[in-house]
Amino acid sequence: MGIVAGLDSSPDFTRIVVCDTDTGAVLRQGYAPHPVEGRPSDIDPQAWLLSLGEAAGGGLLEGVQAIGVSAQQNALVPLDAQGNTVRPALVGGDKRAQVAAADLVDALGGREAWAQAVGCVPQAAQPVTKLRWLAKNEPENARRTAVLLQAHDWLVWQLLGRPVRRTTDRGGASGTGYWSAATGAYRPDLVELALGHQAMLPEVIGPSDAAGTTPEGLLISAGTGETMAAAFGLGIGLGDAVVSLGASGSVMAVHPEALADQSGMITSLADATGLHLPVVTTLNAVRTLRGTAELLGLPDLESLSDLAMKSTPGAHGLVLLPYLEGERTPNLPHTAGTLAGLRRESMKPEHLARAAFEGMLCGLGDALDVLRGRGVDVRRVFLLGQAAELPAVQASAPALFGAQVVVPQPADYAAMGAARQAAWALGVSQGTLDPRTPPAWQGAAAQVLEPGDELAVGQAVRQQFTAVREQTHPGAFQS
């Protein structure tokens, strides 16, 4: 039928995939790094455009009928009344804003008030917190700020030639801290609370709506945040969860409704299809493995995995609570890790290696259980990140998570999700697709792992971990 493109503007680079509209098969792709050194907390958005132009070079977009845009989340682009950037975009985790986050929590009356208002408690990375930082630290810039966009909103607006209408999607809006996934509405009062005055916010359009058409006739879809685009590219649906193994970990699942969580452990995001993506994060995932490898004098995680495989499930009673950087799930910000069950027979390198993998996965299992405890159905777990390829992870994860584990082959899932969104918007505009049903593209090529006979063993290891956690941090999940 035709071809569409998806572009993903991540913190470090732009990646573009050109896909077949019907099947999603990737036909060609482009890549370019952003023209900046390292990962600064402030970046001129023009760098994203330069990178985009370079990635699209060589006629990459020839014949493309529609484009979808995925971009890094939490980037705040403040514009003045004329549409010019007031200052460089505030991007990334931005530790400068930690005090501002605490200020905002107090200003609205606590964590529960925020969870009820917008489904999440302010974190340093979120746009609402960056607004508070701006008001406190750069009051003149805050006064000049008239329009608030995120990275994908700004890129879509630029591709369309900077029209009067500015748009976003519910996925991107749900991460701002001033839009509620539960009500589907902005909270302008929270913008005012953070910034000191009102600002113009982009119109939230539907998942299959088009943001507009370029003068050349190229349709631009709504766009979305990287997390939502990756979920859409993977093809996850109800009953699926995604566990991402980075230095820290995240667990998200597809759910039909928004979840307000007064503890603040669940961040209630919207997805790119009209459903919801509740997310639970842990501070300690692969950093647990790296720390253990260093302690044991091992050169890399592959060596740690090989060593762990010489042990057995339960690591001879050795349990590692992997709260090395404090922890967010459970909420123990000032704690440290704990190694329990030391006996003469358990004091061997292979048992410590095994305990590190089991501790990391049990911590993520706790995060999955936070979602299950709120009625989220989890039958299949997609495992992402380089560590997902390690034999020690694959040997333990299905039994510890109590679910089928899917390890997709590495691919540009965010860019593919953006392309799928473009195909949806194109099909709806042509009358060939239902606005409520996205195009059925081929799923991710993946390895599928079943818990099988190991399920009971996995439950015993989880119980061993839970007993140590409850003894060390009584009631951590009830607080």
Coordinates of C-alpha atoms in Angstrom, one line a residue:
M1 CA 0.0 0.0 0.0
G2 CA 2.6 2.6 1.0
I3 CA 5.5 3.5 3.3
V4 CA 5.7 5.5 6.5
A5 CA 8.5 6.7 8.7
G6 CA 9.0 6.8 12.4
L7 CA 11.7 9.0 14.0
D8 CA 12.9 8.6 17.5
S9 CA 14.8 11.6 19.0
S10 CA 16.4 10.1 22.1
P11 CA 18.7 12.0 24.5
D12 CA 21.8 11.1 22.4
F13 CA 20.7 10.6 18.8
T14 CA 18.0 10.5 16.2
R15 CA 17.0 7.2 14.6
I16 CA 14.6 7.0 11.6
V17 CA 13.0 3.8 10.3
V18 CA 11.0 3.6 7.1
C19 CA 8.4 0.9 7.2
D20 CA 5.9 -0.9 5.0
T21 CA 2.5 0.4 5.9
D22 CA 0.8 -3.0 6.0
T23 CA 3.3 -5.3 7.6
G24 CA 5.6 -2.9 9.5
A25 CA 8.7 -4.5 7.8
V26 CA 11.7 -2.1 8.1
L27 CA 12.7 -1.1 4.6
R28 CA 15.5 1.4 5.3
Q29 CA 16.9 3.4 8.3
G30 CA 18.9 6.4 9.2
Y31 CA 20.9 7.5 12.2
A32 CA 22.7 10.6 13.5
P33 CA 24.1 11.6 16.9
H34 CA 23.0 14.9 18.4
P35 CA 25.7 17.6 17.8
V36 CA 26.4 18.0 21.5
E37 CA 29.0 16.6 23.9
G38 CA 27.9 14.3 26.7
R39 CA 24.4 14.6 28.2
P40 CA 24.0 18.2 29.3
S41 CA 20.9 19.2 31.4
D42 CA 20.3 22.1 29.0
I43 CA 20.2 21.7 25.2
D44 CA 19.2 24.0 22.3
P45 CA 16.3 22.2 20.6
Q46 CA 17.8 23.2 17.2
A47 CA 20.3 20.3 17.9
W48 CA 17.4 17.9 17.6
L49 CA 16.5 19.3 14.2
L50 CA 20.1 19.2 13.0
S51 CA 20.4 15.6 14.0
L52 CA 17.0 14.8 12.3
G53 CA 18.1 16.5 9.1
E54 CA 21.3 14.4 9.0
A55 CA 19.6 11.1 9.9
A56 CA 17.1 11.8 7.0
G57 CA 19.8 12.5 4.5
G58 CA 20.4 10.6 1.2
G59 CA 16.8 10.5 0.2
L60 CA 15.8 8.3 3.1
L61 CA 12.2 9.8 3.3
E62 CA 11.6 9.6 -0.5
G63 CA 8.1 8.2 -1.1
V64 CA 7.1 8.4 2.6
Q65 CA 3.4 9.4 3.1
A66 CA 3.3 9.9 6.8
I67 CA 5.8 10.4 9.7
G68 CA 5.4 9.7 13.4
V69 CA 7.7 11.3 16.1
S70 CA 8.9 9.7 19.3
A71 CA 11.1 11.7 21.6
Q72 CA 12.8 11.7 25.0
Q73 CA 10.4 12.2 27.8
N74 CA 10.6 14.9 30.4
A75 CA 12.3 17.5 28.2
L76 CA 10.6 20.9 28.8
V77 CA 10.8 23.5 25.9
P78 CA 9.6 26.9 27.2
L79 CA 8.6 29.3 24.5
D80 CA 7.8 33.0 24.6
A81 CA 4.6 34.6 23.1
Q82 CA 6.3 34.7 19.7
G83 CA 7.2 31.0 19.7
N84 CA 10.9 31.5 20.3
T85 CA 12.7 29.4 23.0
V86 CA 13.1 31.4 26.2
R87 CA 16.1 29.3 27.2
P88 CA 17.6 26.0 26.2
A89 CA 15.3 23.0 26.8
L90 CA 15.6 21.5 30.3
V91 CA 16.2 17.7 29.7
G92 CA 17.1 14.6 31.6
G93 CA 16.9 13.6 35.2
D94 CA 18.1 17.1 36.2
K95 CA 19.1 16.7 39.8
R96 CA 19.0 20.5 40.1
A97 CA 15.3 20.1 40.5
Q98 CA 15.2 17.8 43.4
V99 CA 14.5 20.6 45.9
A100 CA 11.8 21.9 43.6
A101 CA 10.1 18.5 43.6
A102 CA 9.9 18.4 47.4
D103 CA 8.6 22.0 47.3
L104 CA 5.8 21.1 45.0
V105 CA 4.8 18.0 47.0
D106 CA 4.5 20.2 50.1
A107 CA 2.7 23.0 48.2
L108 CA -0.2 20.8 47.1
G109 CA -0.5 19.0 50.5
G110 CA 1.6 15.8 50.1
R111 CA 2.2 12.8 47.9
E112 CA -1.4 11.6 48.1
A113 CA -2.8 14.9 46.8
W114 CA -0.5 14.7 43.7
A115 CA -1.4 11.1 43.1
Q116 CA -5.1 11.9 43.2
A117 CA -4.6 15.1 41.0
V118 CA -2.5 13.7 38.2
G119 CA -1.6 10.1 38.9
C120 CA 2.0 10.7 39.9
V121 CA 4.1 12.4 42.6
P122 CA 6.6 15.0 41.2
Q123 CA 10.1 13.8 40.5
A124 CA 13.1 15.9 39.6
A125 CA 12.8 14.9 35.9
Q126 CA 9.2 15.9 35.3
P127 CA 8.3 19.1 33.4
V128 CA 6.1 20.4 36.3
T129 CA 9.2 20.2 38.6
K130 CA 11.4 21.9 36.0
L131 CA 8.8 24.8 35.9
R132 CA 9.2 25.2 39.6
W133 CA 13.0 25.2 39.3
L134 CA 12.7 27.8 36.5
A135 CA 10.4 30.1 38.6
K136 CA 12.8 29.9 41.6
N137 CA 16.1 30.2 39.8
E138 CA 15.5 32.1 36.6
P139 CA 12.5 34.3 37.4
E140 CA 12.9 36.5 34.3
N141 CA 12.8 33.5 32.0
A142 CA 9.8 32.1 33.9
R143 CA 8.0 35.4 33.4
R144 CA 8.7 35.3 29.6
T145 CA 7.5 31.7 29.3
A146 CA 4.1 31.7 27.5
V147 CA 3.9 28.3 25.9
L148 CA 5.0 24.9 27.2
L149 CA 6.0 22.1 24.9
Q150 CA 7.8 18.7 25.3
A151 CA 10.4 17.4 22.8
H152 CA 8.0 15.5 20.5
D153 CA 5.5 18.4 20.6
W154 CA 8.2 20.8 19.5
L155 CA 9.5 18.5 16.7
V156 CA 6.0 17.9 15.3
W157 CA 5.4 21.7 15.4
Q158 CA 8.6 22.4 13.5
L159 CA 7.9 19.7 10.9
L160 CA 4.5 21.3 10.3
G161 CA 6.1 24.7 9.8
R162 CA 5.3 26.2 13.2
P163 CA 1.5 26.5 12.8
V164 CA -0.7 28.4 15.3
R165 CA -2.1 25.1 16.5
R166 CA 0.2 23.2 18.8
T167 CA -0.6 19.5 19.7
T168 CA 0.6 16.7 21.9
D169 CA -0.8 13.2 22.6
R170 CA -2.1 11.7 25.9
G171 CA 1.0 9.6 26.3
G172 CA 3.4 12.6 26.4
A173 CA 0.9 14.7 28.3
S174 CA 0.6 12.1 31.1
G175 CA 4.3 12.5 32.0
T176 CA 4.2 16.3 32.5
G177 CA 2.8 16.4 36.0
Y178 CA 0.0 18.8 34.9
W179 CA -2.3 16.4 32.9
S180 CA -4.3 13.6 34.4
A181 CA -4.6 10.3 32.7
A182 CA -7.6 9.5 34.8
T183 CA -9.7 12.5 33.7
G184 CA -8.0 13.2 30.4
A185 CA -7.7 16.9 31.3
Y186 CA -5.0 19.4 32.1
R187 CA -4.6 20.9 35.5
P188 CA -3.7 24.5 34.7
D189 CA -3.7 25.3 38.4
L190 CA -0.7 23.1 38.8
V191 CA 1.2 24.9 36.0
E192 CA 0.4 28.1 37.9
L193 CA 1.5 26.5 41.2
A194 CA 4.9 25.6 39.7
L195 CA 5.5 28.5 37.3
G196 CA 3.7 31.4 39.1
H197 CA 1.4 32.1 36.2
Q198 CA -0.7 30.3 33.5
A199 CA 0.9 29.2 30.2
M200 CA -0.5 28.0 26.9
L201 CA -0.6 24.1 26.7
P202 CA -0.7 22.0 23.5
E203 CA -4.0 20.5 22.5
V204 CA -4.2 16.8 23.4
I205 CA -5.3 14.9 20.2
G206 CA -6.3 11.2 19.9
P207 CA -4.0 8.3 19.3
S208 CA -4.9 7.9 15.6
D209 CA -5.4 11.7 14.9
A210 CA -3.1 13.6 12.6
A211 CA -1.3 16.7 14.0
G212 CA -1.4 18.1 10.5
T213 CA 0.0 17.9 7.0
T214 CA 3.1 19.6 5.7
P215 CA 3.0 22.0 2.7
E216 CA 4.4 19.1 0.7
G217 CA 1.4 16.9 1.7
L218 CA 3.2 14.7 4.3
L219 CA 0.9 13.7 7.1
I220 CA 2.4 14.0 10.6
S221 CA 0.8 11.9 13.3
A222 CA 0.3 12.9 17.0
G223 CA 3.7 11.7 18.2
T224 CA 4.4 10.4 21.7
G225 CA 7.0 9.8 24.4
E226 CA 9.7 7.2 23.9
T227 CA 8.3 4.8 26.5
M228 CA 4.9 4.8 24.9
A229 CA 6.4 4.5 21.4
A230 CA 8.5 1.6 22.4
A231 CA 5.5 -0.2 24.0
F232 CA 3.6 0.4 20.7
G233 CA 6.5 -0.8 18.6
L234 CA 6.8 -4.0 20.7
G235 CA 3.1 -4.6 20.2
I236 CA 2.3 -5.2 23.9
G237 CA -1.4 -5.3 25.0
L238 CA -3.5 -6.3 27.9
G239 CA -1.9 -9.0 30.0
D240 CA 1.6 -7.9 29.0
A241 CA 4.2 -6.2 31.2
V242 CA 7.6 -4.8 30.2
V243 CA 10.6 -5.0 32.6
S244 CA 13.5 -2.8 31.5
L245 CA 16.9 -3.7 32.9
G246 CA 19.0 -0.5 33.0
A247 CA 21.2 0.7 35.8
S248 CA 17.8 1.2 37.5
G249 CA 14.8 -0.9 36.6
S250 CA 11.3 -0.1 35.4
V251 CA 8.2 -2.2 35.2
M252 CA 5.2 -1.1 33.1
A253 CA 2.0 -2.9 32.1
V254 CA -1.0 -2.2 29.9
H255 CA -4.2 -1.6 31.8
P256 CA -7.7 -0.4 30.8
E257 CA -7.8 2.3 33.4
A258 CA -5.6 4.8 35.2
L259 CA -4.4 3.8 38.7
A260 CA -4.1 6.5 41.3
D261 CA -1.6 5.4 44.0
Q262 CA -1.3 7.3 47.2
S263 CA 2.0 5.8 48.1
G264 CA 3.5 7.3 44.9
M265 CA 5.0 3.9 43.8
I266 CA 2.9 3.8 40.7
T267 CA 3.2 6.5 38.1
S268 CA 0.0 6.5 36.1
L269 CA 0.9 7.1 32.4
A270 CA -1.3 6.9 29.3
D271 CA -0.2 4.8 26.3
A272 CA -0.2 5.6 22.6
T273 CA -3.4 3.5 21.9
G274 CA -6.0 4.9 24.3
L275 CA -5.2 2.6 27.2
H276 CA -3.0 3.1 30.2
L277 CA 0.6 2.3 31.2
P278 CA 1.1 2.2 35.0
V279 CA 4.8 2.2 35.7
V280 CA 6.7 1.2 38.8
T281 CA 10.5 1.9 39.0
T282 CA 13.3 0.5 41.1
L283 CA 16.6 2.3 41.7
N284 CA 18.7 -0.8 41.6
A285 CA 18.8 -3.2 38.6
V286 CA 22.0 -3.7 36.6
R287 CA 24.0 -1.5 39.0
T288 CA 23.5 -4.4 41.5
L289 CA 25.2 -6.8 39.1
R290 CA 28.0 -4.4 38.3
G291 CA 28.7 -3.8 41.9
T292 CA 28.8 -7.5 42.6
A293 CA 31.1 -8.1 39.6
E294 CA 33.5 -5.5 41.0
L295 CA 33.4 -7.0 44.5
L296 CA 34.3 -10.4 43.1
G297 CA 37.0 -9.0 40.8
L298 CA 35.2 -10.0 37.6
P299 CA 35.8 -8.1 34.3
D300 CA 32.2 -8.1 33.0
L301 CA 28.6 -9.2 33.5
E302 CA 29.0 -12.2 31.3
S303 CA 31.6 -13.6 33.7
L304 CA 29.3 -12.9 36.7
S305 CA 26.5 -14.7 34.9
D306 CA 28.8 -17.7 34.2
L307 CA 29.8 -17.8 37.9
A308 CA 26.1 -17.6 39.0
M309 CA 25.2 -20.5 36.9
K310 CA 27.6 -22.7 39.0
S311 CA 25.3 -22.1 42.0
T312 CA 21.7 -23.3 42.4
P313 CA 18.4 -21.5 42.9
G314 CA 18.3 -19.9 46.3
A315 CA 22.1 -19.4 46.3
H316 CA 22.5 -21.8 49.3
G317 CA 20.4 -19.4 51.5
L318 CA 22.3 -16.3 50.5
V319 CA 19.9 -13.3 50.0
L320 CA 20.9 -9.9 48.7
L321 CA 18.5 -7.0 49.2
P322 CA 19.8 -4.9 46.4
Y323 CA 19.0 -1.4 47.8
L324 CA 22.5 -0.1 47.0
E325 CA 21.3 3.4 46.1
G326 CA 18.4 3.5 48.5
E327 CA 15.2 2.3 46.9
R328 CA 12.0 3.7 45.5
T329 CA 10.0 0.4 45.4
P330 CA 9.7 -0.1 48.4
N331 CA 10.1 3.6 49.4
L332 CA 13.4 3.4 51.4
P333 CA 15.4 6.4 50.1
H334 CA 18.0 6.3 52.8
T335 CA 18.7 2.6 53.2
A336 CA 21.6 0.5 52.0
G337 CA 21.8 -3.1 50.6
T338 CA 21.8 -6.1 52.9
L339 CA 23.5 -9.5 52.5
A340 CA 21.8 -12.1 54.7
G341 CA 22.1 -15.9 55.2
L342 CA 25.8 -16.1 55.5
R343 CA 26.9 -19.5 56.6
R344 CA 30.2 -21.3 56.0
E345 CA 28.8 -23.3 53.1
S346 CA 27.2 -20.3 51.4
M347 CA 30.4 -18.1 51.5
K348 CA 31.5 -18.9 48.0
P349 CA 31.8 -16.5 45.0
E350 CA 29.3 -18.4 42.9
H351 CA 26.6 -18.1 45.6
L352 CA 27.1 -14.4 45.9
A353 CA 26.9 -14.1 42.1
R354 CA 23.6 -16.0 42.1
A355 CA 22.2 -14.0 45.0
A356 CA 22.9 -10.8 43.0
F357 CA 20.9 -11.9 40.0
E358 CA 18.1 -13.3 42.3
G359 CA 18.1 -10.1 44.4
M360 CA 17.8 -7.9 41.3
L361 CA 15.0 -10.0 39.8
C362 CA 13.1 -10.4 43.1
G363 CA 13.2 -6.6 43.5
L364 CA 11.7 -6.3 40.1
G365 CA 9.2 -9.1 41.0
D366 CA 8.2 -6.9 44.0
A367 CA 7.5 -4.0 41.5
L368 CA 5.4 -6.4 39.3
D369 CA 3.5 -7.4 42.5
V370 CA 2.7 -3.7 43.2
L371 CA 0.8 -3.7 39.9
R372 CA -0.7 -7.1 40.3
G373 CA -1.9 -6.0 43.7
R374 CA -3.9 -3.3 42.0
G375 CA -5.6 -5.7 39.7
V376 CA -3.2 -5.5 36.7
D377 CA -3.2 -8.7 34.7
V378 CA 0.3 -9.9 34.0
R379 CA 0.6 -13.1 31.9
R380 CA 3.6 -12.3 29.8
V381 CA 6.7 -10.3 30.7
F382 CA 8.8 -8.6 28.0
L383 CA 12.4 -8.3 29.2
L384 CA 14.4 -5.4 27.7
G385 CA 18.1 -4.3 28.1
Q386 CA 21.4 -5.9 27.4
A387 CA 21.3 -7.8 30.7
A388 CA 18.2 -9.6 29.4
E389 CA 20.5 -11.7 27.2
L390 CA 22.5 -13.1 30.2
P391 CA 22.0 -16.8 30.9
A392 CA 21.7 -16.2 34.6
V393 CA 18.8 -13.7 34.0
Q394 CA 17.1 -16.0 31.5
A395 CA 17.4 -19.0 33.8
S396 CA 15.8 -17.3 36.8
A397 CA 13.3 -14.7 35.4
P398 CA 10.4 -16.8 34.4
A399 CA 10.1 -18.7 37.7
L400 CA 10.7 -15.5 39.8
F401 CA 8.2 -13.5 37.8
G402 CA 5.7 -16.3 37.7
A403 CA 5.0 -15.7 34.0
Q404 CA 6.1 -16.4 30.5
V405 CA 9.2 -14.2 29.7
V406 CA 9.7 -12.8 26.2
V407 CA 13.2 -11.5 25.3
P408 CA 12.8 -9.5 22.0
Q409 CA 15.7 -9.2 19.6
P410 CA 17.3 -5.7 19.9
A411 CA 15.6 -3.3 17.5
D412 CA 14.6 0.4 17.3
Y413 CA 11.2 -0.2 19.0
A414 CA 10.5 3.5 19.8
A415 CA 11.1 4.5 16.1
M416 CA 9.0 1.5 15.0
G417 CA 6.2 2.5 17.3
A418 CA 6.3 6.0 15.9
A419 CA 6.1 4.6 12.4
R420 CA 3.1 2.4 13.4
Q421 CA 1.4 5.4 14.8
A422 CA 2.0 7.2 11.4
A423 CA 0.5 4.2 9.5
W424 CA -2.5 4.3 11.8
A425 CA -3.1 8.1 11.3
L426 CA -2.6 7.6 7.5
G427 CA -5.1 4.7 7.3
V428 CA -7.7 6.7 9.3
S429 CA -7.2 9.7 7.0
Q430 CA -7.7 7.5 4.0
G431 CA -10.7 5.6 5.5
T432 CA -9.0 2.2 5.5
L433 CA -8.4 1.9 9.2
D434 CA -10.6 2.2 12.3
P435 CA -9.6 5.1 14.6
R436 CA -10.0 2.7 17.6
T437 CA -7.9 -0.2 16.1
P438 CA -4.2 0.2 15.3
P439 CA -2.7 -1.5 12.3
A440 CA -1.8 -5.2 13.0
W441 CA 1.9 -5.3 12.4
Q442 CA 4.1 -8.4 12.8
G443 CA 5.3 -8.8 16.4
A444 CA 8.8 -8.4 17.6
A445 CA 11.1 -11.4 16.8
A446 CA 11.8 -12.9 20.3
Q447 CA 13.0 -15.7 22.4
V448 CA 10.2 -17.1 24.6
L449 CA 11.0 -18.6 28.1
E450 CA 8.4 -20.6 30.1
P451 CA 8.6 -21.0 33.9
G452 CA 7.6 -24.7 33.5
D453 CA 8.6 -27.0 36.3
E454 CA 10.7 -24.3 38.0
L455 CA 7.7 -22.3 39.1
A456 CA 7.6 -23.8 42.6
V457 CA 11.4 -23.3 43.0
G458 CA 11.0 -19.7 41.9
Q459 CA 8.2 -19.1 44.5
A460 CA 10.5 -20.6 47.2
V461 CA 13.3 -18.2 46.3
R462 CA 10.8 -15.2 46.3
Q463 CA 9.6 -16.3 49.8
Q464 CA 13.2 -16.4 51.0
F465 CA 13.8 -12.9 49.7
T466 CA 10.5 -11.6 51.1
A467 CA 11.3 -13.0 54.6
V468 CA 14.6 -11.2 54.7
R469 CA 13.1 -8.0 53.3
E470 CA 10.3 -8.1 55.9
Q471 CA 12.7 -8.8 58.7
T472 CA 15.1 -6.0 57.7
H473 CA 12.5 -3.5 56.7
P474 CA 9.2 -4.4 58.4
G475 CA 6.1 -3.1 56.6
A476 CA 8.1 -1.4 53.9
F477 CA 5.3 -2.0 51.4
Q478 CA 2.6 -0.9 53.8
S479 CA 4.0 2.5 54.6

